[in-house]
RNA sequence: CGAGGCGUAGCUCAGCUUGGUAGAGCGCGUGCUUUGGGAGCACGAAGUCGCAGGUUCGAAUCCUGUCGCCUCGACCA
């Protein structure tokens, strides 16, 4: 029966599995506009949990939220040369402000053409730095630590739900500092926040590092990234933190007067994570039965399925409600548990088991008349699928233990998968072989001569790119000098190559 | 923008070759029976066959055009 659940198995077709998963688990739909998605309540619930967790971490590191506008004057984008190069090809442009009736239906009113066209933000550096110019005058105004939760639009040619959509939700932090070193510290603080979030909340092990010049953000001095490995052995960039140096301060003429009375341009950072985190979560943990959600980010942590008919069902439901109340009142990681009692009468228990597995409930509690007699219930963890019994009065403790164990088990399994698929390669033949064929090839740690030309040639011949130069080497030997895998030129250390999403 | 494929019920699709009353499964509604791994039976609602032309007595089916979507490449978080 498992094959008949409407999800293509991963082994058969990974891309199709992902699409089926997103749709069948009720996370999102395609919109009528290509590239846009409808995030459904179950998917949005995951985003809300992510957002709340991250928002708390940003506040704890001294940041405040603000909101900047969706529309940006076209001329702003071109102030920073690299920035415009990076984004010009994927901007939606607003050219008119009115529609009118016509025999063919509603048309754009040609008389309502805008003097200066507006772009829908692909990112907000320019509009924000325009404001910062008036906000910042003295070193006493620094550091300025702002975040915003917003939607942005990048006109993608090949969209995929959550991973790459034309419109997506994200947060973007934009900070200003008096010195290069302070900005550097900020970029690294955020890199650490992202790392902790990915590993502790998402249970996704990541490699944190710095991007090569070829892969850095358009307009950045350098870009930090966290990279995860998906089950099809590709890399996915889950978050980025940019040190912008004085690039935007110069483009928007944002200066401050130092304590010594000197006029200087400020230093900046920007950083973001998006709804792509949901795609990352799915790609790392879920299976052929549906969504597998780390307990700390699961919309439903416990699904209770009452079993029985007529009077039995009523009695069982009463007990289920009482158990649910006990679970909800308890605290796990400081938060009330998210519990659902599934009292639907038309669906059979078997259907509900499959349904909650599809939707990613972490722990399923089954309780029927026979359990009631015995004063126990059946507890099943989503990632294991093994049925265990627990005394009713101990259920809350058992559930807490299972959730904690599952959170850890998901991370451990993902880490084991990454380690099993991380290889060190020293010859060009081995390198090409690692990335031959369809699908991923895992992470390949290889020496690189540091030039953009070599990076490009490697990408053209193997489809693999440099994902990052790890901040902390994965193994001590990775930072010993060697010879570039393609050119043989000297290399200081190994970098991470992979095929990427 | 290049290469393939597909548009028929909410979903997945059959029907098209050879033109002749619009089909199936799932889902949905009602009722009864069921309930420990996707329950059964009965009845029922549901469609401008993507759109526009053309051929024909007659078009889902043949022809022309057009729009949209999906998959794969070039760009990207």
Coordinates of C-alpha atoms (C1' of nucleotides) in Angstrom, one line a residue:
Chain A
X1 CA 0.0 0.0 0.0
X2 CA 2.8 2.4 0.7
X3 CA 3.4 2.8 -3.0
X4 CA -0.1 3.9 -3.5
X5 CA 0.1 7.0 -1.3
X6 CA 0.5 9.3 -4.2
X7 CA 4.2 10.2 -3.6
X8 CA 6.7 9.1 -6.2
X9 CA 9.5 7.3 -4.3
X10 CA 12.8 9.2 -4.0
X11 CA 14.8 6.4 -5.6
X12 CA 12.6 6.5 -8.7
X13 CA 12.6 10.3 -9.3
X14 CA 13.8 12.7 -6.7
X15 CA 12.5 15.8 -8.3
X16 CA 9.0 14.3 -8.7
X17 CA 9.1 13.1 -5.1
X18 CA 9.7 16.6 -3.9
X19 CA 6.8 18.0 -5.9
X20 CA 4.5 15.3 -4.8
X21 CA 5.6 15.8 -1.2
X22 CA 4.9 19.5 -1.2
X23 CA 1.5 19.1 -2.8
X24 CA 0.3 16.0 -0.9
X25 CA 1.5 17.2 2.5
X26 CA -0.6 20.4 1.9
X27 CA 2.4 22.8 2.1
X28 CA 2.0 24.8 -1.1
X29 CA 0.4 25.0 -4.5
X30 CA 1.5 26.7 -7.7
X31 CA -0.2 29.9 -8.4
X32 CA -1.8 31.0 -11.7
X33 CA 1.2 33.2 -12.2
X34 CA 4.2 31.2 -13.2
X35 CA 6.8 31.1 -10.5
X36 CA 4.6 32.2 -7.7
X37 CA 3.3 29.9 -5.0
X38 CA 0.4 29.7 -2.6
X39 CA 1.7 28.8 0.8
X40 CA -1.0 26.8 2.4
X41 CA -1.8 26.8 6.1
X42 CA 0.3 23.8 6.9
X43 CA 3.3 25.1 5.0
X44 CA 2.9 28.6 6.4
X45 CA 2.8 27.2 10.0
X46 CA 6.3 25.9 9.4
X47 CA 7.4 29.4 8.2
X48 CA 5.8 31.0 11.3
X49 CA 7.7 28.7 13.6
X50 CA 10.9 29.5 11.7
X51 CA 10.2 33.2 11.8
X52 CA 9.4 33.3 15.5
X53 CA 12.6 31.4 16.4
X54 CA 14.8 33.5 14.2
X55 CA 13.1 36.8 15.2
X56 CA 13.9 35.9 18.8
X57 CA 17.5 35.3 17.9
X58 CA 17.8 38.6 16.1
X59 CA 16.3 40.5 19.0
X60 CA 18.6 38.7 21.4
X61 CA 21.6 40.0 19.4
X62 CA 20.4 43.6 19.5
X63 CA 18.5 44.0 16.3
X64 CA 15.2 45.8 15.7
X65 CA 12.6 45.2 13.1
X66 CA 11.4 47.8 10.6
X67 CA 9.7 47.9 7.3
X68 CA 10.8 49.4 4.0
X69 CA 8.7 49.8 0.9
X70 CA 8.1 47.2 -1.9
X71 CA 8.7 49.6 -4.7
X72 CA 12.1 51.0 -5.5
X73 CA 12.9 53.8 -8.1
X74 CA 14.6 52.2 -11.0
X75 CA 17.6 54.5 -10.8
X76 CA 18.4 53.4 -7.3
X77 CA 19.4 49.9 -8.4
X78 CA 22.2 51.2 -10.7
X79 CA 23.9 53.2 -8.0
X80 CA 26.1 50.2 -7.1
X81 CA 27.7 48.8 -10.2
X82 CA 28.1 45.1 -9.2
X83 CA 24.7 45.2 -7.6
X84 CA 22.8 46.2 -10.7
X85 CA 24.8 43.6 -12.7
X86 CA 23.6 40.9 -10.4
X87 CA 19.9 41.8 -10.3
X88 CA 19.0 43.7 -13.5
X89 CA 18.1 40.5 -15.4
X90 CA 15.4 39.4 -12.9
X91 CA 13.5 42.5 -11.9
X92 CA 9.7 43.0 -12.3
X93 CA 9.1 46.6 -13.4
X94 CA 6.0 48.7 -12.6
X95 CA 5.4 51.1 -15.5
X96 CA 1.7 52.3 -15.1
X97 CA -0.6 53.1 -12.3
X98 CA -4.1 52.7 -13.8
X99 CA -6.2 50.3 -15.8
X100 CA -9.2 51.2 -18.1
X101 CA -12.1 49.5 -19.8
X102 CA -11.9 48.7 -23.5
X103 CA -13.9 46.5 -25.9
X104 CA -11.3 43.8 -25.4
X105 CA -11.6 44.0 -21.6
X106 CA -9.4 45.8 -19.1
X107 CA -6.2 47.3 -20.5
X108 CA -3.4 49.3 -19.2
X109 CA -4.3 53.0 -19.5
X110 CA -1.6 54.5 -21.7
X111 CA -2.1 57.9 -20.1
X112 CA -1.1 56.5 -16.7
X113 CA 2.5 55.9 -17.5
X114 CA 4.9 56.6 -14.7
X115 CA 7.6 59.2 -15.2
X116 CA 10.2 57.0 -13.4
X117 CA 9.5 53.3 -13.6
X118 CA 9.6 51.4 -10.3
X119 CA 11.0 48.0 -9.6
X120 CA 9.6 45.5 -7.2
X121 CA 12.4 44.9 -4.7
X122 CA 14.6 41.9 -5.5
X123 CA 16.4 42.9 -2.3
X124 CA 16.3 46.1 -0.3
X125 CA 19.8 47.4 0.0
X126 CA 19.3 50.4 -2.2
X127 CA 16.0 51.7 -0.7
X128 CA 17.3 51.1 2.8
X129 CA 20.6 52.8 2.2
X130 CA 18.8 55.8 0.8
X131 CA 17.1 56.1 4.2
X132 CA 20.2 55.4 6.2
X133 CA 21.8 58.5 4.6
X134 CA 19.4 60.6 6.7
X135 CA 19.5 58.4 9.8
X136 CA 23.2 58.3 10.2
X137 CA 25.3 61.4 11.0
X138 CA 27.4 60.7 14.0
X139 CA 29.3 57.7 15.4
X140 CA 26.7 57.8 18.1
X141 CA 24.1 56.6 15.6
X142 CA 26.2 53.4 15.1
X143 CA 25.9 50.6 15.0
X144 CA 22.5 50.6 13.3
X145 CA 21.1 47.1 13.5
X146 CA 17.9 46.6 11.5
X147 CA 16.0 43.6 10.2
X148 CA 12.9 43.4 8.1
X149 CA 10.5 40.6 7.3
X150 CA 9.3 41.0 3.8
X151 CA 8.5 39.5 0.4
X152 CA 10.8 40.1 -2.6
X153 CA 10.6 39.2 -6.2
X154 CA 13.2 37.8 -8.6
X155 CA 11.9 36.9 -11.9
X156 CA 13.0 33.3 -12.0
X157 CA 13.0 31.3 -15.3
X158 CA 12.9 27.9 -13.6
X159 CA 10.9 28.0 -10.4
X160 CA 10.5 25.2 -7.9
X161 CA 8.2 25.4 -4.9
X162 CA 10.0 26.8 -1.9
X163 CA 13.5 26.3 -3.5
X164 CA 13.3 28.9 -6.1
X165 CA 10.1 31.0 -6.6
X166 CA 9.6 34.3 -8.3
X167 CA 8.2 35.8 -5.1
X168 CA 9.4 34.6 -1.8
X169 CA 9.3 35.5 1.9
X170 CA 12.4 36.2 3.8
X171 CA 14.1 38.4 6.3
X172 CA 16.8 40.8 5.4
X173 CA 19.1 42.4 7.9
X174 CA 20.8 45.6 7.1
X175 CA 23.4 47.0 9.5
X176 CA 25.8 49.9 9.6
X177 CA 29.0 50.2 11.5
X178 CA 31.9 52.5 12.2
X179 CA 34.7 50.2 11.3
X180 CA 35.5 47.3 9.0
X181 CA 36.1 45.0 12.0
X182 CA 32.8 45.8 13.6
X183 CA 31.0 44.9 10.4
X184 CA 33.0 41.8 10.1
X185 CA 32.0 40.8 13.6
X186 CA 28.4 41.4 12.8
X187 CA 28.5 39.3 9.6
X188 CA 30.0 36.5 11.6
X189 CA 27.5 36.9 14.5
X190 CA 24.7 36.3 12.0
X191 CA 26.5 33.4 10.4
X192 CA 26.6 31.9 13.8
X193 CA 22.9 32.6 14.4
X194 CA 22.1 30.9 11.1
X195 CA 24.3 28.0 12.0
X196 CA 22.6 27.5 15.3
X197 CA 19.2 27.8 13.8
X198 CA 19.9 25.3 11.1
X199 CA 21.5 22.8 13.4
X200 CA 19.5 23.2 16.6
X201 CA 16.1 23.9 15.2
X202 CA 16.1 22.4 11.7
X203 CA 18.3 19.5 12.7
X204 CA 20.2 20.2 9.4
X205 CA 24.0 20.0 9.7
X206 CA 25.7 22.7 7.7
X207 CA 29.1 23.8 6.5
X208 CA 29.7 27.4 7.2
X209 CA 32.2 29.2 5.2
X210 CA 33.0 32.1 2.8
X211 CA 32.0 32.2 -0.8
X212 CA 34.5 32.4 -3.6
X213 CA 34.5 35.8 -5.4
X214 CA 32.6 34.2 -8.3
X215 CA 29.7 33.2 -6.0
X216 CA 29.5 36.1 -3.6
X217 CA 26.6 38.5 -3.4
X218 CA 26.4 41.3 -6.0
X219 CA 27.9 44.3 -4.2
X220 CA 29.5 42.5 -1.3
X221 CA 33.1 42.6 -0.2
X222 CA 32.7 39.0 0.8
X223 CA 29.8 36.6 1.5
X224 CA 29.4 34.0 4.2
X225 CA 27.1 31.1 3.7
X226 CA 25.7 28.0 5.3
X227 CA 25.5 25.0 3.0
X228 CA 23.5 21.8 3.6
X229 CA 23.5 18.5 1.8
X230 CA 20.2 17.2 0.4
X231 CA 19.3 13.5 0.2
X232 CA 20.1 13.5 -3.6
X233 CA 23.6 14.6 -2.6
X234 CA 23.5 18.2 -3.8
X235 CA 24.4 21.3 -1.9
X236 CA 21.8 23.9 -1.0
X237 CA 22.6 27.3 0.2
X238 CA 20.4 27.9 3.2
X239 CA 21.5 31.3 4.3
X240 CA 23.9 34.1 3.5
X241 CA 25.6 36.9 5.5
X242 CA 27.4 39.6 3.5
X243 CA 30.1 42.0 4.5
X244 CA 29.4 44.9 2.2
X245 CA 32.4 47.0 3.3
X246 CA 31.8 50.6 2.2
X247 CA 30.3 49.8 -1.2
X248 CA 26.7 50.9 -0.5
X249 CA 27.8 53.7 1.8
X250 CA 29.8 55.2 -1.0
X251 CA 27.0 54.5 -3.6
X252 CA 24.5 56.3 -1.4
X253 CA 26.9 58.7 0.3
X254 CA 26.3 57.6 3.8
X255 CA 28.9 59.1 6.1
X256 CA 29.3 59.7 9.8
X257 CA 31.5 61.9 11.9
X258 CA 33.8 60.0 14.1
X259 CA 34.7 60.8 17.7
X260 CA 37.8 62.5 16.3
X261 CA 35.6 64.7 14.1
X262 CA 36.6 62.9 10.9
X263 CA 34.0 62.3 8.1
X264 CA 34.0 58.7 7.0
X265 CA 31.8 56.3 5.1
X266 CA 30.1 53.6 7.2
X267 CA 30.7 49.9 6.9
X268 CA 27.7 47.6 6.2
X269 CA 26.4 44.1 6.3
X270 CA 23.3 42.5 5.0
X271 CA 22.0 39.0 5.6
X272 CA 19.0 36.8 4.8
X273 CA 17.2 33.5 5.0
X274 CA 14.1 32.8 3.0
X275 CA 11.2 30.3 2.5
X276 CA 13.9 28.2 0.9
X277 CA 14.6 27.0 4.4
X278 CA 11.4 25.1 4.1
X279 CA 12.6 23.5 0.9
X280 CA 15.9 22.7 2.6
X281 CA 14.0 21.1 5.5
X282 CA 12.0 18.9 3.2
X283 CA 15.0 17.9 1.1
X284 CA 17.0 16.8 4.1
X285 CA 14.6 14.9 6.3
X286 CA 11.4 13.8 4.5
X287 CA 10.8 10.3 3.2
X288 CA 8.6 8.3 0.8
X289 CA 5.7 8.4 3.2
X290 CA 5.7 12.2 3.4
X291 CA 6.9 15.1 5.5
X292 CA 9.4 14.4 8.3
X293 CA 9.6 17.6 10.4
X294 CA 12.1 18.2 13.2
X295 CA 10.0 18.4 16.4
X296 CA 11.1 22.0 17.1
X297 CA 9.6 23.2 13.8
X298 CA 6.7 20.8 13.4
X299 CA 3.2 22.4 13.2
X300 CA 1.8 19.2 14.8
X301 CA 4.2 17.6 17.2
X302 CA 1.7 15.0 18.5
X303 CA -1.3 13.6 16.7
X304 CA -3.7 11.5 18.8
X305 CA -5.8 9.0 16.9
X306 CA -8.8 7.7 18.9
X307 CA -10.0 4.3 17.8
X308 CA -13.3 2.7 18.4
X309 CA -17.0 2.8 17.5
X310 CA -20.1 4.3 19.0
X311 CA -19.9 4.5 22.8
X312 CA -16.3 3.3 22.7
X313 CA -15.3 6.1 20.4
X314 CA -16.9 8.7 22.7
X315 CA -15.1 7.2 25.8
X316 CA -11.8 7.1 23.9
X317 CA -12.2 10.7 22.7
X318 CA -12.7 11.9 26.3
X319 CA -9.5 10.3 27.3
X320 CA -7.7 11.6 24.2
X321 CA -8.9 15.1 25.0
X322 CA -7.6 14.8 28.6
X323 CA -4.2 13.5 27.3
X324 CA -4.0 16.4 24.8
X325 CA -4.7 18.9 27.5
X326 CA -1.9 17.5 29.6
X327 CA 0.5 17.6 26.7
X328 CA -0.5 21.2 25.8
X329 CA 0.0 22.4 29.3
X330 CA 3.5 20.8 29.5
X331 CA 6.5 22.7 28.2
X332 CA 9.1 21.4 25.8
X333 CA 11.9 23.7 25.0
X334 CA 9.9 26.3 26.9
X335 CA 6.9 26.1 24.5
X336 CA 3.5 24.4 24.8
X337 CA 3.3 21.2 22.7
X338 CA 1.4 21.4 19.5
X339 CA -1.2 18.6 19.7
X340 CA -4.1 17.5 17.5
X341 CA -6.8 15.0 18.5
X342 CA -8.1 13.5 15.2
X343 CA -11.8 12.9 15.8
X344 CA -12.8 12.7 12.2
X345 CA -15.5 10.0 12.0
X346 CA -15.6 9.2 8.4
X347 CA -11.9 8.3 8.1
X348 CA -10.6 4.9 9.3
X349 CA -7.7 4.7 11.8
X350 CA -5.5 3.4 9.0
X351 CA -6.2 6.4 6.9
X352 CA -5.4 8.7 9.8
X353 CA -2.1 6.9 10.4
X354 CA -1.1 7.5 6.8
X355 CA -2.4 11.0 6.8
X356 CA -0.4 12.1 9.8
X357 CA 2.7 10.5 8.5
X358 CA 2.1 12.4 5.3
X359 CA 1.7 15.7 7.2
X360 CA 4.7 15.1 9.4
X361 CA 3.3 14.7 12.9
X362 CA 6.4 13.8 15.0
X363 CA 4.7 11.4 17.4
X364 CA 1.4 9.6 16.8
X365 CA -0.5 8.4 19.8
X366 CA -3.1 5.6 19.1
X367 CA -5.6 4.9 21.7
X368 CA -8.5 2.4 21.5
X369 CA -10.8 0.4 23.8
X370 CA -8.2 -2.3 24.4
X371 CA -5.7 0.3 25.5
X372 CA -8.2 2.0 27.7
X373 CA -8.7 -1.4 29.5
X374 CA -4.9 -1.7 30.0
X375 CA -4.4 2.0 31.0
X376 CA -2.0 2.5 28.1
X377 CA -1.6 3.8 24.6
X378 CA 0.5 3.2 21.6
X379 CA 3.2 5.7 20.7
X380 CA 4.9 5.8 17.3
X381 CA 7.7 8.2 16.3
X382 CA 7.5 9.5 12.7
X383 CA 11.2 8.8 11.8
X384 CA 11.2 5.3 13.3
X385 CA 7.6 3.9 12.7
X386 CA 8.0 1.5 15.5
X387 CA 5.0 0.9 17.8
X388 CA 5.7 1.1 21.5
X389 CA 3.2 1.2 24.4
X390 CA 3.2 3.8 27.2
X391 CA 1.1 4.0 30.4
X392 CA -1.4 6.8 30.1
X393 CA -0.1 8.6 33.2
X394 CA 3.4 8.7 31.8
X395 CA 2.5 9.9 28.3
X396 CA 3.7 13.5 28.7
X397 CA 7.1 12.3 29.8
X398 CA 7.3 9.7 27.1
X399 CA 6.4 12.2 24.4
X400 CA 9.0 14.7 25.6
X401 CA 11.6 12.0 25.5
X402 CA 10.6 10.9 22.0
X403 CA 10.6 14.4 20.7
X404 CA 14.0 15.1 22.1
X405 CA 15.3 11.8 20.8
X406 CA 13.8 12.5 17.3
X407 CA 15.3 16.0 17.1
X408 CA 18.7 14.5 17.8
X409 CA 18.2 11.5 15.6
X410 CA 17.3 13.6 12.6
X411 CA 20.5 15.6 13.0
X412 CA 22.6 12.6 13.5
X413 CA 21.3 10.8 10.5
X414 CA 21.7 13.9 8.3
X415 CA 25.2 14.3 9.5
X416 CA 26.0 10.7 8.9
X417 CA 24.7 11.0 5.4
X418 CA 26.8 14.1 4.7
X419 CA 29.9 12.5 6.1
X420 CA 29.4 9.3 4.1
X421 CA 29.1 11.5 1.0
X422 CA 32.0 13.9 1.6
X423 CA 35.1 12.9 -0.3
X424 CA 38.6 14.2 -0.7
X425 CA 39.8 14.1 -4.3
X426 CA 43.3 15.0 -5.7
X427 CA 43.2 14.2 -9.4
X428 CA 41.1 15.7 -12.2
X429 CA 39.9 12.2 -13.3
X430 CA 38.6 11.4 -9.9
X431 CA 37.0 14.8 -9.7
X432 CA 35.2 14.4 -13.0
X433 CA 34.1 10.9 -12.0
X434 CA 32.6 12.2 -8.7
X435 CA 30.3 14.5 -10.6
X436 CA 29.6 12.3 -13.6
X437 CA 26.0 11.5 -14.5
X438 CA 22.7 12.8 -13.2
X439 CA 22.1 13.7 -9.6
X440 CA 24.5 15.0 -7.0
X441 CA 27.9 13.7 -6.1
X442 CA 28.1 14.8 -2.6
X443 CA 30.6 17.3 -1.3
X444 CA 34.1 17.0 -2.8
X445 CA 36.9 18.6 -0.9
X446 CA 39.6 19.5 -3.4
X447 CA 42.4 22.0 -3.9
X448 CA 41.7 25.0 -6.1
X449 CA 44.2 27.6 -7.3
X450 CA 42.0 30.5 -6.2
X451 CA 41.3 32.0 -9.7
X452 CA 37.9 32.7 -11.1
X453 CA 38.9 31.2 -14.5
X454 CA 39.6 27.8 -12.9
X455 CA 36.4 27.9 -11.0
X456 CA 34.5 28.6 -14.2
X457 CA 36.2 25.8 -16.2
X458 CA 35.5 23.3 -13.4
X459 CA 31.8 24.4 -13.4
X460 CA 31.6 24.1 -17.2
X461 CA 33.1 20.7 -17.3
X462 CA 31.4 19.1 -14.3
X463 CA 28.4 21.3 -13.3
X464 CA 29.9 21.5 -9.8
X465 CA 30.6 24.8 -8.1
X466 CA 32.6 26.0 -5.2
X467 CA 30.0 26.0 -2.4
X468 CA 32.3 27.6 0.2
X469 CA 35.7 27.7 1.8
X470 CA 34.9 26.3 5.3
X471 CA 35.6 28.6 8.3
X472 CA 36.3 25.5 10.4
X473 CA 38.1 22.8 8.4
X474 CA 36.1 19.6 8.2
X475 CA 39.3 17.7 8.8
X476 CA 42.7 19.0 9.9
X477 CA 44.4 17.9 6.7
X478 CA 42.0 20.1 4.7
X479 CA 44.1 23.2 5.4
X480 CA 47.4 21.8 4.3
X481 CA 48.8 23.1 1.0
X482 CA 48.4 21.1 -2.2
X483 CA 48.0 21.4 -5.9
X484 CA 44.9 22.6 -7.7
X485 CA 42.8 19.7 -8.9
X486 CA 42.5 21.2 -12.4
X487 CA 45.6 23.3 -13.1
X488 CA 48.1 21.8 -10.6
X489 CA 48.9 25.4 -9.4
X490 CA 49.6 25.8 -5.7
X491 CA 46.7 25.8 -3.3
X492 CA 46.6 26.8 0.3
X493 CA 43.7 24.5 1.3
X494 CA 40.8 22.4 0.1
X495 CA 37.4 24.0 -0.7
X496 CA 34.0 22.4 -0.9
X497 CA 32.7 21.6 -4.4
X498 CA 29.2 20.3 -5.1
X499 CA 26.4 20.4 -7.6
X500 CA 23.9 22.9 -6.1
X501 CA 20.3 23.8 -6.0
Chain B
rC1 C1' 15.4 32.0 -25.2
rG2 C1' 16.7 26.6 -27.1
rA3 C1' 14.8 21.1 -27.0
rG4 C1' 10.9 17.8 -25.7
rG5 C1' 6.0 16.7 -23.7
rC6 C1' 0.9 17.9 -22.2
rG7 C1' -4.0 20.8 -22.1
rU8 C1' -11.1 16.4 -21.6
rA9 C1' -15.2 16.6 -14.2
rG10 C1' -11.8 19.1 -8.1
rC11 C1' -7.3 15.4 -9.2
rU12 C1' -5.0 11.5 -12.4
rC13 C1' -6.1 10.1 -17.0
rA14 C1' -8.9 7.1 -21.2
rG15 C1' -11.4 8.4 -25.7
rC16 C1' -8.5 11.1 -31.1
rU17 C1' -5.4 6.6 -35.5
rU18 C1' -10.8 5.3 -38.5
rG19 C1' -15.6 12.4 -37.0
rG20 C1' -21.8 10.3 -35.1
rU21 C1' -25.6 11.3 -27.5
rA22 C1' -18.9 13.0 -22.9
rG23 C1' -16.1 8.3 -20.1
rA24 C1' -13.2 5.7 -15.9
rG25 C1' -10.7 5.7 -11.2
rC26 C1' -9.9 8.7 -7.1
rG27 C1' -12.2 12.8 -4.6
rC28 C1' -17.1 15.2 -3.4
rG29 C1' -22.7 14.8 -1.5
rU30 C1' -26.7 11.6 0.9
rG31 C1' -28.0 7.1 3.4
rC32 C1' -26.8 2.4 5.7
rU33 C1' -23.1 -0.8 7.4
rU34 C1' -18.0 -0.3 9.2
rU35 C1' -13.5 1.5 12.5
rG36 C1' -6.1 -1.3 15.9
rG37 C1' -2.3 0.5 8.8
rG38 C1' -5.7 4.4 3.1
rA39 C1' -13.4 0.2 4.8
rG40 C1' -18.0 -1.7 1.9
rC41 C1' -22.6 -1.1 -0.7
rA42 C1' -26.5 2.0 -2.8
rC43 C1' -27.9 6.5 -4.9
rG44 C1' -26.3 11.3 -6.6
rA45 C1' -24.0 16.1 -8.2
rA46 C1' -20.2 17.5 -11.2
rG47 C1' -17.5 19.1 -18.2
rU48 C1' -17.9 25.8 -23.1
rC49 C1' -13.1 18.6 -24.2
rG50 C1' -7.4 25.5 -23.1
rC51 C1' -8.9 29.5 -26.7
rA52 C1' -10.0 31.3 -31.9
rG53 C1' -10.8 30.2 -36.8
rG54 C1' -11.5 26.5 -40.7
rU55 C1' -13.2 21.7 -43.2
rU56 C1' -17.9 18.9 -42.5
rC57 C1' -24.9 17.4 -42.5
rG58 C1' -22.1 16.6 -37.9
rA59 C1' -15.5 18.0 -34.6
rA60 C1' -12.9 16.3 -28.0
rU61 C1' -11.4 13.6 -32.7
rC62 C1' -9.1 16.4 -39.0
rC63 C1' -6.5 21.4 -40.5
rU64 C1' -4.4 26.4 -39.2
rG65 C1' -3.3 29.7 -35.6
rU66 C1' -2.9 31.1 -30.6
rC67 C1' -2.5 30.9 -25.3
rG68 C1' -1.0 28.3 -21.0
rC69 C1' 1.4 24.6 -18.2
rC70 C1' 5.2 20.8 -17.1
rU71 C1' 10.2 18.5 -17.8
rC72 C1' 15.3 19.3 -19.5
rG73 C1' 19.3 23.1 -20.7
rA74 C1' 21.6 28.9 -20.1
rC75 C1' 20.6 32.6 -14.9
rC76 C1' 19.7 32.4 -9.6
rA77 C1' 18.6 32.5 -2.5

